[in-house]
Tab-separated table of C-alpha atoms in Angstrom:
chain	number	residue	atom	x	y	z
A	1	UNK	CA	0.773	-10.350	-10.766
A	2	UNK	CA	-2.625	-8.960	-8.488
A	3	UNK	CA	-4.912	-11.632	-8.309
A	4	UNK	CA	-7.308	-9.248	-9.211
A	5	UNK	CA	-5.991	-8.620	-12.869
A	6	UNK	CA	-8.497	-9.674	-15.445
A	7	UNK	CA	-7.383	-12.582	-17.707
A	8	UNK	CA	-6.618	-10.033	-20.362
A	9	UNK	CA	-3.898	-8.381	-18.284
A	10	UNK	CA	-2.872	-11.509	-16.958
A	11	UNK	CA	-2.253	-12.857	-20.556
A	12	UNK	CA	-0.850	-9.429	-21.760
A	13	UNK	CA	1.691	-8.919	-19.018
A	14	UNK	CA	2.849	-12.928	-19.237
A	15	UNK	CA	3.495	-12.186	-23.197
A	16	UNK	CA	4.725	-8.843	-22.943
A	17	UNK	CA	7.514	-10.090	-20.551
A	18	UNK	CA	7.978	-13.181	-22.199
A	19	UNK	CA	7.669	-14.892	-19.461
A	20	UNK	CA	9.039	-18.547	-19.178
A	21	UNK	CA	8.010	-19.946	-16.225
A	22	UNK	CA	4.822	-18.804	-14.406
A	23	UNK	CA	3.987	-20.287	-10.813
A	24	UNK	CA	0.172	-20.239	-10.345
A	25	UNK	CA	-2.674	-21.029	-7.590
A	26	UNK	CA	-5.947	-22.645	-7.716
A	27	UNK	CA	-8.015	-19.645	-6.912
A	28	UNK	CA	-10.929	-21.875	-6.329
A	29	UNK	CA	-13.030	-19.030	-4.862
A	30	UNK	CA	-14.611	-18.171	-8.694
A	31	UNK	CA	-13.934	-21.612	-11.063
A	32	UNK	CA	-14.819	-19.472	-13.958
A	33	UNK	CA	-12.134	-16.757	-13.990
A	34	UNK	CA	-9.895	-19.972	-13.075
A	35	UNK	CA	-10.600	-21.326	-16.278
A	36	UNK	CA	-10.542	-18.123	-18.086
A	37	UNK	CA	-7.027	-17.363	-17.158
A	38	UNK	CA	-5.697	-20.730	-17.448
A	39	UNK	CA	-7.020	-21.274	-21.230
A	40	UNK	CA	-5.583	-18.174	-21.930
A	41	UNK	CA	-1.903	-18.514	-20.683
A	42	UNK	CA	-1.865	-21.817	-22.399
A	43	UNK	CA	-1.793	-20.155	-26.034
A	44	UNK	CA	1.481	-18.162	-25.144
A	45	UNK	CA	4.266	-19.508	-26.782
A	46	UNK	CA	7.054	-18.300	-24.446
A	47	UNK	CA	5.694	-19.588	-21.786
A	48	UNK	CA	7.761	-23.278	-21.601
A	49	UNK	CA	6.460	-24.193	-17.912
A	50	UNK	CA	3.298	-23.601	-15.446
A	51	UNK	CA	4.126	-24.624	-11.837
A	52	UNK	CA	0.942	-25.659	-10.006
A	53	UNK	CA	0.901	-24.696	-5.722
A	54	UNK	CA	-2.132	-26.818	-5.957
A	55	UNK	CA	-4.073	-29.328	-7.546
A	56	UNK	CA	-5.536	-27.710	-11.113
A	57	UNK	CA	-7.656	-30.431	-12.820
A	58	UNK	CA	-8.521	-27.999	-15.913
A	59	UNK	CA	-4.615	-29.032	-16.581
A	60	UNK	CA	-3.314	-32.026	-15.061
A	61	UNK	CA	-2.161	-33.693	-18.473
A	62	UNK	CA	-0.827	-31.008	-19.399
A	63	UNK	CA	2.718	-31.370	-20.121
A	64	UNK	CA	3.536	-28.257	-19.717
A	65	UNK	CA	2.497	-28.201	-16.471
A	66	UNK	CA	4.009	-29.623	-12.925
A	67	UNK	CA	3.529	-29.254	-9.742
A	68	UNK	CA	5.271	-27.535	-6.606
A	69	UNK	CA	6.421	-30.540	-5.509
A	70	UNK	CA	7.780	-32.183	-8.233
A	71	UNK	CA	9.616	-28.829	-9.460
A	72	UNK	CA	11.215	-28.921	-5.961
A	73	UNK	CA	12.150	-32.421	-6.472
A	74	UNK	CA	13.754	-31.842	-10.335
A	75	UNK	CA	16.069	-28.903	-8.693
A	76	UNK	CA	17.869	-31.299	-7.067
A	77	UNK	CA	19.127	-32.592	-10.224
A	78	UNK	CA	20.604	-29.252	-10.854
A	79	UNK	CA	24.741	-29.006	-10.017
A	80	UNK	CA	25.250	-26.356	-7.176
A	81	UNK	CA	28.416	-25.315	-9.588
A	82	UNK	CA	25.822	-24.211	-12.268
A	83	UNK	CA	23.715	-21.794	-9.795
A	84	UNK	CA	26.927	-20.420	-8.446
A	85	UNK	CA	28.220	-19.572	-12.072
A	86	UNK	CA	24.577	-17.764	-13.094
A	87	UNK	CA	25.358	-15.851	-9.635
A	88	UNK	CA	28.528	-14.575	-10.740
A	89	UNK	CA	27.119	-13.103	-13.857
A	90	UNK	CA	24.877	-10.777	-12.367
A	91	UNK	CA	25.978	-7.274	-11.741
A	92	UNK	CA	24.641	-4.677	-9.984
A	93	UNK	CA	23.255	-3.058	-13.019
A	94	UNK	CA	21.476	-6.289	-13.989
A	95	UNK	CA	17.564	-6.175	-14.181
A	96	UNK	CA	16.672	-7.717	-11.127
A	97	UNK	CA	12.721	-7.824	-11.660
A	98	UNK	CA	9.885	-6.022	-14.142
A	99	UNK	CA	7.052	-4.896	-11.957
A	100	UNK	CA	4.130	-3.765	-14.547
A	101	UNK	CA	1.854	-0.666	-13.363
A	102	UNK	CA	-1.686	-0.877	-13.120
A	103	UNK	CA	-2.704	0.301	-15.947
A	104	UNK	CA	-5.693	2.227	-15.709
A	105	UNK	CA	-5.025	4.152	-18.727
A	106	UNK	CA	-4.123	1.510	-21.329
A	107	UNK	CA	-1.842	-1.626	-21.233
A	108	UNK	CA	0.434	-2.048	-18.047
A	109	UNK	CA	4.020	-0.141	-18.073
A	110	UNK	CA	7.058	-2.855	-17.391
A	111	UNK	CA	9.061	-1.292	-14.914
A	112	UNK	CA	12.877	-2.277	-14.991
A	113	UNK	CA	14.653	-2.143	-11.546
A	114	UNK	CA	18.045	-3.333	-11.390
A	115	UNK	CA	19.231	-4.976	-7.882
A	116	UNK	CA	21.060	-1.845	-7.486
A	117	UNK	CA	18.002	0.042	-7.927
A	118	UNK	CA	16.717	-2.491	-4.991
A	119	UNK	CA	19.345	-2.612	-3.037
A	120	UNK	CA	20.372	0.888	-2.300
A	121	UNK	CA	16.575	2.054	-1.574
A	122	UNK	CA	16.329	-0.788	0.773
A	123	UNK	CA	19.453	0.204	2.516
A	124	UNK	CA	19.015	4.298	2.609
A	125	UNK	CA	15.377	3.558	3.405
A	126	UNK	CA	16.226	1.478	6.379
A	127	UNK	CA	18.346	3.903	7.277
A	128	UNK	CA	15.611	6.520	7.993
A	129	UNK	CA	14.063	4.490	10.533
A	130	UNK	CA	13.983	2.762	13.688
A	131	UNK	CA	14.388	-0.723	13.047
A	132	UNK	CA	16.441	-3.757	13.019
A	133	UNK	CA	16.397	-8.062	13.628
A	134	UNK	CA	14.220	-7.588	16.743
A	135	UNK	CA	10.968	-6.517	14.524
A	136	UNK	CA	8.449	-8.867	13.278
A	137	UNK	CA	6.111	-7.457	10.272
A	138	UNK	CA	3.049	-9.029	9.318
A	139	UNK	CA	2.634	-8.707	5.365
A	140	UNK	CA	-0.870	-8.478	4.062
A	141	UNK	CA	-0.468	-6.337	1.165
A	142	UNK	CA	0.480	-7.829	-2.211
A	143	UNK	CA	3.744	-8.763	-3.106
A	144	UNK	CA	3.191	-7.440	-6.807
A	145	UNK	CA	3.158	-4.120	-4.949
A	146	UNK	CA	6.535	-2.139	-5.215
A	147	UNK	CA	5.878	-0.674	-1.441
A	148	UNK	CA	5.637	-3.670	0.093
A	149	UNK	CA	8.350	-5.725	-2.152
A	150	UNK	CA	10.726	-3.271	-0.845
A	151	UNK	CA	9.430	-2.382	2.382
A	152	UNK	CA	7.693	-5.563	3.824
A	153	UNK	CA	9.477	-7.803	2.327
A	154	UNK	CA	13.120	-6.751	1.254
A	155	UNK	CA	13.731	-4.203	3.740
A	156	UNK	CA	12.839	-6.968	6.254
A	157	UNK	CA	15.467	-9.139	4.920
A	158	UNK	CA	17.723	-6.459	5.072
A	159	UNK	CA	17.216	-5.807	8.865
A	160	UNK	CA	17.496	-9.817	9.480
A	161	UNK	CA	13.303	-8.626	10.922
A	162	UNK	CA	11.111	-11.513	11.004
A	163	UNK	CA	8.194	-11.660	8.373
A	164	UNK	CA	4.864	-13.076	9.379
A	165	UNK	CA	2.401	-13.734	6.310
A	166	UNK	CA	-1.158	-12.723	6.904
A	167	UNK	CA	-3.698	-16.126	5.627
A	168	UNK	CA	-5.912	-13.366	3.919
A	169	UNK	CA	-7.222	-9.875	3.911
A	170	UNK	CA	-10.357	-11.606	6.255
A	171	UNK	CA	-8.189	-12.935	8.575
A	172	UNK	CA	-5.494	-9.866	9.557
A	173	UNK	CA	-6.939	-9.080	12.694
A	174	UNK	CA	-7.009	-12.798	14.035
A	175	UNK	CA	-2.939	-12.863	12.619
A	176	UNK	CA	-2.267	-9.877	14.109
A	177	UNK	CA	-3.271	-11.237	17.683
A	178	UNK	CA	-1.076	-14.236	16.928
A	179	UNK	CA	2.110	-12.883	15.666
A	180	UNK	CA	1.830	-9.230	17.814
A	181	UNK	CA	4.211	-7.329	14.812
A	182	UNK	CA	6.088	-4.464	15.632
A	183	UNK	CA	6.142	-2.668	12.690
A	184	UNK	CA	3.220	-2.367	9.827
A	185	UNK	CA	3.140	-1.545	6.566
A	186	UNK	CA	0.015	-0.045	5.592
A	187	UNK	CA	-1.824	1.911	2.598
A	188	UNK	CA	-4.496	4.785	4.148
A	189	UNK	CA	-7.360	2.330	3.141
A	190	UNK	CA	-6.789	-0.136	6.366
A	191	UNK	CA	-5.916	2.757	8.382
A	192	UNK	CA	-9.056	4.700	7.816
A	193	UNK	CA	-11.101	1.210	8.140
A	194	UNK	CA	-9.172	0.973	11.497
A	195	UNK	CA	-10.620	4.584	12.707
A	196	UNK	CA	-13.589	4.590	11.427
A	197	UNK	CA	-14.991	1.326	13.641
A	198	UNK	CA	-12.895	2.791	16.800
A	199	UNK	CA	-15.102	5.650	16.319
A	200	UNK	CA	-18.018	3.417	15.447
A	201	UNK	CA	-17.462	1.781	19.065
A	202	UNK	CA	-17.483	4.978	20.610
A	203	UNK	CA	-20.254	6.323	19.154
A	204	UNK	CA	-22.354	3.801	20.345
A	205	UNK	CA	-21.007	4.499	23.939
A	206	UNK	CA	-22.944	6.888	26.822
A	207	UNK	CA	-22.123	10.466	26.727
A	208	UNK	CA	-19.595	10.155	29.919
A	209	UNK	CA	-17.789	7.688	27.921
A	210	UNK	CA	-17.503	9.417	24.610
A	211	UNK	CA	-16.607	13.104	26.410
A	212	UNK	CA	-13.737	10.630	28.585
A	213	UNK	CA	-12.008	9.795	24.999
A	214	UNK	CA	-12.418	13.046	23.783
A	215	UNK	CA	-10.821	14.884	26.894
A	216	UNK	CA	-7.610	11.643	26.332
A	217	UNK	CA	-7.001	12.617	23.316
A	218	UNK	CA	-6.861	16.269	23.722
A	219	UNK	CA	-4.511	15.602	26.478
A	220	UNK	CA	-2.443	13.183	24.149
A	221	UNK	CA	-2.391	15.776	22.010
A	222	UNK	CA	-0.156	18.491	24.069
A	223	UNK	CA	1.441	15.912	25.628
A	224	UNK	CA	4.664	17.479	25.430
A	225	UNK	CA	3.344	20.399	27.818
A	226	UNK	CA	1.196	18.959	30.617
A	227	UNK	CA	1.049	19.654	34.180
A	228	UNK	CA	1.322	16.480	36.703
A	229	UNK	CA	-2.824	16.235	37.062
A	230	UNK	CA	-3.045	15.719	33.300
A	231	UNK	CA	-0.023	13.611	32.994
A	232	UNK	CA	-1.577	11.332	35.796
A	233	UNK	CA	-5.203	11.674	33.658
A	234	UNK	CA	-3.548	10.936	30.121
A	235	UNK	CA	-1.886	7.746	31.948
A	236	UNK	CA	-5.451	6.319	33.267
A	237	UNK	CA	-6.733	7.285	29.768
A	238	UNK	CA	-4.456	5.062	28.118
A	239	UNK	CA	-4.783	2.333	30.494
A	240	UNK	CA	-8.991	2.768	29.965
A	241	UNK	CA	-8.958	3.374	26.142
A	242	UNK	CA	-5.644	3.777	24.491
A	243	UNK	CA	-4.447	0.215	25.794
A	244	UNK	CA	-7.335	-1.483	24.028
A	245	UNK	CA	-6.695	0.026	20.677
A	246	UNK	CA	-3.132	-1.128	20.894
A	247	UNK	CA	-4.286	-4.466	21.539
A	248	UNK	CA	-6.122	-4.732	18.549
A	249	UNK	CA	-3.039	-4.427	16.744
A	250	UNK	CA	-1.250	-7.076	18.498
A	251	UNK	CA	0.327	-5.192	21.488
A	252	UNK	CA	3.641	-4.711	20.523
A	253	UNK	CA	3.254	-2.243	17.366
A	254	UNK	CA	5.480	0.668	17.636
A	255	UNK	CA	5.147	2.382	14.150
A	256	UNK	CA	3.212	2.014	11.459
A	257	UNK	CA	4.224	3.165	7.536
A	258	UNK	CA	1.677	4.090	5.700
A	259	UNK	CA	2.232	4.343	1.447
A	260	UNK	CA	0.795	4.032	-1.703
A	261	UNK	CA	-1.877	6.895	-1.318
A	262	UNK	CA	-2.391	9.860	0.322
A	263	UNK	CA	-3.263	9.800	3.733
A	264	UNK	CA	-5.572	11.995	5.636
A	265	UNK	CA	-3.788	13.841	8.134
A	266	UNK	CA	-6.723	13.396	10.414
A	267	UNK	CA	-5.820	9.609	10.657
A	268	UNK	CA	-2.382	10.321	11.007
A	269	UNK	CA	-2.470	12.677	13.957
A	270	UNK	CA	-5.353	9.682	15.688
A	271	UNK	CA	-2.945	6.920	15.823
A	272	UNK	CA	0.022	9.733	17.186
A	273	UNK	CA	-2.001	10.556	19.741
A	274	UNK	CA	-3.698	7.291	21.295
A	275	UNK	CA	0.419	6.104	20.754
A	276	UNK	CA	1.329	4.529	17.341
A	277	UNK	CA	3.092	7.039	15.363
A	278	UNK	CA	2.335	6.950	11.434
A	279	UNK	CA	5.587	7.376	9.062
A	280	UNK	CA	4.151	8.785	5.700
A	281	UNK	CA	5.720	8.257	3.168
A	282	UNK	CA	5.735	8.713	-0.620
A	283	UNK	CA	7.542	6.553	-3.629
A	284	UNK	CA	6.582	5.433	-6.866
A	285	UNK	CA	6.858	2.289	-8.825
A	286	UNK	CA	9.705	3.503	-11.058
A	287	UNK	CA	11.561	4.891	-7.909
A	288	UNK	CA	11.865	1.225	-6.390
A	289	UNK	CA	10.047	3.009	-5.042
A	290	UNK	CA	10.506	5.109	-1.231
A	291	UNK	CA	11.757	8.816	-2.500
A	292	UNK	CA	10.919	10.353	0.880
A	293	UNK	CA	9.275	9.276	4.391
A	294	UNK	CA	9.551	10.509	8.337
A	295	UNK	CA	10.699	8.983	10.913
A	296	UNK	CA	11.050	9.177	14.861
A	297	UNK	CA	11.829	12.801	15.889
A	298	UNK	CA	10.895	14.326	12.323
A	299	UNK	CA	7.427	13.194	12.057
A	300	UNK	CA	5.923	16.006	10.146
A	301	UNK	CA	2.205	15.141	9.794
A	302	UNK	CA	0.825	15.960	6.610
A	303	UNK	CA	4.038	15.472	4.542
A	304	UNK	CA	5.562	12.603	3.065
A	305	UNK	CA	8.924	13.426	4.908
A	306	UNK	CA	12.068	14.113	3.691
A	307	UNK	CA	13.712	12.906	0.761
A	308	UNK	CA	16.270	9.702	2.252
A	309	UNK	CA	19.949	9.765	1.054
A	310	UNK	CA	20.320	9.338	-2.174
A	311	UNK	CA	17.487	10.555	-3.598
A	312	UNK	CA	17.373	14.586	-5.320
A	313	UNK	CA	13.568	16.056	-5.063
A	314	UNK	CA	13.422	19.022	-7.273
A	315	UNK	CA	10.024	20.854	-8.061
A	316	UNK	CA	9.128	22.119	-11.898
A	317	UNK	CA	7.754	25.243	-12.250
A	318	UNK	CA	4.653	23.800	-12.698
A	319	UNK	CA	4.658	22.061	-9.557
A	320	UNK	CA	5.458	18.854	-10.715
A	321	UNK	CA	7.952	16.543	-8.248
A	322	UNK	CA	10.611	15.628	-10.202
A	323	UNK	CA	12.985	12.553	-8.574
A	324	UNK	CA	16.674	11.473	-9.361
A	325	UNK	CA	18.976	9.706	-7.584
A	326	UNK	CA	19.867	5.845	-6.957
A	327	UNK	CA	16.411	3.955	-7.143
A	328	UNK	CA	15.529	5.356	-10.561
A	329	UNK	CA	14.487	3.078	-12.637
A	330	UNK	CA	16.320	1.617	-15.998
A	331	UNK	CA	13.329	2.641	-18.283
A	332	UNK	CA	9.459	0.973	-19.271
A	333	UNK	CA	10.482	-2.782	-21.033
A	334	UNK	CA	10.367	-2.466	-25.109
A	335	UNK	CA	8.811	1.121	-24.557
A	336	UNK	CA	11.540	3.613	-25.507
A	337	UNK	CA	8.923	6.115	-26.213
A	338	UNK	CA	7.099	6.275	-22.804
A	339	UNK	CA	10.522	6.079	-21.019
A	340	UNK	CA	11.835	9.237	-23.077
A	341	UNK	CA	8.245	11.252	-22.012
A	342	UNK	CA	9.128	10.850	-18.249
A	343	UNK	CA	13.459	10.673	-17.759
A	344	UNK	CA	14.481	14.676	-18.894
A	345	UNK	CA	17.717	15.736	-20.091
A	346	UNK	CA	19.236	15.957	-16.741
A	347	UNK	CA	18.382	12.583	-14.925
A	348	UNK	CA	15.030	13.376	-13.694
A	349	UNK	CA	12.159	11.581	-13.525
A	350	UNK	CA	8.799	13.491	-13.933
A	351	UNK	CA	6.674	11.565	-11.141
A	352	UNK	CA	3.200	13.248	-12.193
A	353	UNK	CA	2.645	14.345	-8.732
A	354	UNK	CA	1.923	17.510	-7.566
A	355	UNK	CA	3.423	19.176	-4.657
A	356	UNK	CA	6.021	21.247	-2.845
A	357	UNK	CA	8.781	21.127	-0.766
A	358	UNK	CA	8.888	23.380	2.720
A	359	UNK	CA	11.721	25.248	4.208
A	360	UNK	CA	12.874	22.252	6.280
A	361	UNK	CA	13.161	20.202	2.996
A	362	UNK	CA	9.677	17.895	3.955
A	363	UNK	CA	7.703	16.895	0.806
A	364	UNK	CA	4.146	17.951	0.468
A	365	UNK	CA	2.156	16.117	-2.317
A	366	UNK	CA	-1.000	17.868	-3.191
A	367	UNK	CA	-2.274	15.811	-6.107
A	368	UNK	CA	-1.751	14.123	-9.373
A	369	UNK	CA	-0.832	16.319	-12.241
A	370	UNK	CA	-3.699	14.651	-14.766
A	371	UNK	CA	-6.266	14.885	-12.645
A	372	UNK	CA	-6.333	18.677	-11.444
A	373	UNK	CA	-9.886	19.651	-12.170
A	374	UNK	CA	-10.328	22.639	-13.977
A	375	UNK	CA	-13.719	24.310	-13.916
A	376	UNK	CA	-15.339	26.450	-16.741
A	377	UNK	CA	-14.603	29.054	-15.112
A	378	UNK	CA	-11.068	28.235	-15.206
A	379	UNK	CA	-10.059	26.929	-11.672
A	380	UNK	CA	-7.736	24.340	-10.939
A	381	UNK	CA	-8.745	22.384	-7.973
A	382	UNK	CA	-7.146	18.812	-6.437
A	383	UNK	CA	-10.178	16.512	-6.212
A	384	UNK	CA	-7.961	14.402	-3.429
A	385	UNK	CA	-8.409	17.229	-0.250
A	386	UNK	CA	-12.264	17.107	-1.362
A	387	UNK	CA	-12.545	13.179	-1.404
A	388	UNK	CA	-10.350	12.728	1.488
A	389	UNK	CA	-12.889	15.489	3.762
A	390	UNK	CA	-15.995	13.486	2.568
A	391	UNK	CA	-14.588	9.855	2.785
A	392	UNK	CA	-13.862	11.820	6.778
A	393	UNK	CA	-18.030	10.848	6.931
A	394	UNK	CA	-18.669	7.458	8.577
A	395	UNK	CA	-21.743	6.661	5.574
A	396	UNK	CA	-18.769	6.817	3.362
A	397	UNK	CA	-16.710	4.184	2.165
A	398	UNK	CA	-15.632	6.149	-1.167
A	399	UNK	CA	-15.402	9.508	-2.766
A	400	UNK	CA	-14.586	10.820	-6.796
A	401	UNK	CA	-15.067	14.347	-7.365
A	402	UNK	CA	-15.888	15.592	-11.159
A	403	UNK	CA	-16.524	18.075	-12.758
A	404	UNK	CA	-13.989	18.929	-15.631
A	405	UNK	CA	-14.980	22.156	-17.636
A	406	UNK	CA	-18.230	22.163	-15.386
A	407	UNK	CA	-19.089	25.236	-13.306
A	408	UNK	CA	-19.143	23.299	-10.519
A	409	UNK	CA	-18.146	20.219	-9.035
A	410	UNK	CA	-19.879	16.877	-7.874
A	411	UNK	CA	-19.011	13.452	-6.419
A	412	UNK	CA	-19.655	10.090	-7.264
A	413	UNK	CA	-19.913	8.163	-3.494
A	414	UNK	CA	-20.265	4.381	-2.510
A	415	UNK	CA	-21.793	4.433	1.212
A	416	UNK	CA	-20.613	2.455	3.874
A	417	UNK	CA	-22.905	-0.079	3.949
A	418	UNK	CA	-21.775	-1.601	6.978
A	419	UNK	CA	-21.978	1.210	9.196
A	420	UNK	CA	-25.470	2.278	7.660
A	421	UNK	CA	-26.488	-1.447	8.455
A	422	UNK	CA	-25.191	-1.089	12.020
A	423	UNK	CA	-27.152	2.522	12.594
A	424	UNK	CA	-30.578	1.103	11.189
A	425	UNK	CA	-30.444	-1.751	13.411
A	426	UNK	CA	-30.014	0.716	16.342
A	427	UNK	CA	-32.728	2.489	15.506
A	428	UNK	CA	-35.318	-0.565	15.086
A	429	UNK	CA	-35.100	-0.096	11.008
A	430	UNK	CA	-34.715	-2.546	8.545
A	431	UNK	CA	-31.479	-1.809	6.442
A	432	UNK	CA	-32.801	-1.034	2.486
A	433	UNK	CA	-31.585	-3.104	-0.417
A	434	UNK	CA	-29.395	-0.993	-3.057
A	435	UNK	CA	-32.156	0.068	-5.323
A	436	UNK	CA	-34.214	1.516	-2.487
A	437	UNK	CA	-30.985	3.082	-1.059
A	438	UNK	CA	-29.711	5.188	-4.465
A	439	UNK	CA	-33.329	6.289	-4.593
A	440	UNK	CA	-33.641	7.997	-1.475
């Protein structure tokens, strides 16, 4: 479960799943939600034990709760015979986790996955790229995530890869330096943080400097085609600037794959040129969840790739992506009806996505199907290309267009308040608090 949930989804998910065991932190960063979640996981009757990583005083007596330790210490009691004989009666049909969705629009679906559902996308995914018990990952994205359950942390396990845990968000660019991964596993959010300070830095260099990584990464671009001056030039270039990039990400990184959003092609084409290629790819929740994603060779920037084995990709005549194939999942827990509205007649399962497939079978995903914007005037326009060109503006962190049945369109933005900070110091101005900011 995020550790951003609010208690309410917390306490709904932990009911709806019936959930007997539940394995809990401290979160002592904000005492208050603590609390808050605690008192309300204690009124759910399924719930039989609460396993404590650290010390919860709110609880202590508690008798249904233990600690880490002690639950460690009680499995020893258990006969080795008895977990072998719950081993052999799981198939590979059997449920082998329920991940809920976020639920933006109402309470949180219950995905079912069975470990064949797991399984089989971990294997075909693998497949599709370049990587085996050599790599070290380092996992900072949550584990209540379907992209990084299967791709960080299963597909890992699959490859016999190491897996490095980042201490927190705060701290990924000190971890990277000390466990120098070769493969990441990103959404667009870090990777556009990532670009936007490399510009940052070079913005605040001398002209010479800024026209010198211009020039490299025009080179880098038609790499493929130079003559021996500008192979020479692109190789001091990436001694002088590229080299230092890669260093901030450890050294060794070889690939990154980015998921979970849509990312700006711009980005993507950056970290190809200064020498980390970006594997897009595209999944969902209920598709366990990779459907498509490049790879070395067939790097296709601005897809999502192409569909890896075992998956079908067919397009509705509305442009909806429709998926079927192995990792489908087994339906929404106790929720017949929502399961019916998105598995059709012939195996498919309607994603919500918009997009298209091109004549080399890559997937292009324009938008989600609910949130087209249509105007008064009756045009039907994908508020992600808009957001994505103005969240392209160092002053902005975030971007939602609106404008439904309006003649025209507008955007709700949060500014970067870092990089505003960093530009009024460099100009000798004190940086304005919020309400003096959102009125100018």
């Amino acid at each position: 479960i995020y550790t951003t949930s609010a208690p309410d989804q917390v306490s709904y998910i932990l009911e709806h799943s019936e959930a007997k065991c539940a394995f809990v932190s401290d979160l002592p960063s904000n005492p208050t939600f603590r609390r808050e979640i605690h008192a309300k996981i204690m009124t759910l009757p399924s719930l039989a034990r609460v396993v404590a990583f650290d010390l919860i005083s709110d609880h202590a007596a508690e008798p249904r709760w233990s600690f880490w330790e002690d639950f460690l210490e009680n499995a020893k009691e258990v006969p080795p015979k008895d977990f072998y004989t719950r081993i052999e009666g799981i198939g590979s049909q059997s449920i082998s986790t329920i991940i809920y969705t976020s639920g933006t629009t109402g309470h949180p679906k219950g995905v079912l996955l069975s470990h064949f559902n797991i399984v089989s996308n971990c294997h075909n995914g693998c497949k599709a790229l370049p990587a085996d018990e050599k790599d070290t990952t380092l996992s900072f994205l949550p584990l209540s995530h379907a992209f990084e359950r299967t791709g960080g942390f299963y597909g890992m396990l699959n490859l016999g890869a190491r897996i490095a845990y980042a201490q927190s968000i705060a701290t990924i660019g000190q971890d990277i330096q000390e466990t120098h991964p070769t493969i990441l596993f990103a959404v667009p959010r870090i990777l556009e943080k990532i670009h936007a300070s490399i510009w940052d830095e070079v913005g605040r260099r001398a002209r010479p400097i800024r026209m010198a990584f211009n020039h490299a990464l025009a080179l880098a671009d038609r790499k493929n085609s130079l003559g021996v001056f500008d192979r020479f030039m692109l190789g001091v270039y990436h001694k002088v600037f590229f080299s230092k990039v890669l260093a901030r990400l450890g050294g060794k990184t070889r690939f990154i794959i980015s998921g979970g959003a849509k990312l700006n092609p711009k980005i993507a084409t950056f970290f190809d040129q200064i020498g980390i290629p970006v594997y897009q790819g595209y999944g969902l929740t209920e598709t366990s969840p990779v459907v498509s994603v490049n790879g070395p060779g067939k790097n296709k920037i601005g897809s999502v790739g192409q569909p890896i084995h075992g998956v079908d990709v067919s397009i509705a005549e509305d442009g909806e992506i429709l998926v079927r194939g192995a990792p489908i999942m087994k339906g929404y827990y106790k929720d017949e009806t929502a399961t019916q509205a998105v598995m059709d007649a012939n195996g498919y399962f309607h994603t919500g996505d918009i997009g298209h497939l091109d004549e080399e079978g890559y997937l292009f995903v324009t938008d989600r199907k609910k949130e087209l914007i249509v105007t008064s005037g009756g045009k039907k326009i994908p508020p992600q290309t808009l957001e994505n060109l103005l969240q392209e503006s160092p002053w902005i962190e975030q971007a939602c267009v609106v404008g439904e049945g309006q003649k025209f369109l507008a955007a709700i933005v949060v500014p970067s308040k870092a990089n505003l900070r960093k530009h009024f110091e460099s100009s000798g101005r004190s940086f304005p608090d919020d309400a003096t900011m959102i009125g100018s």
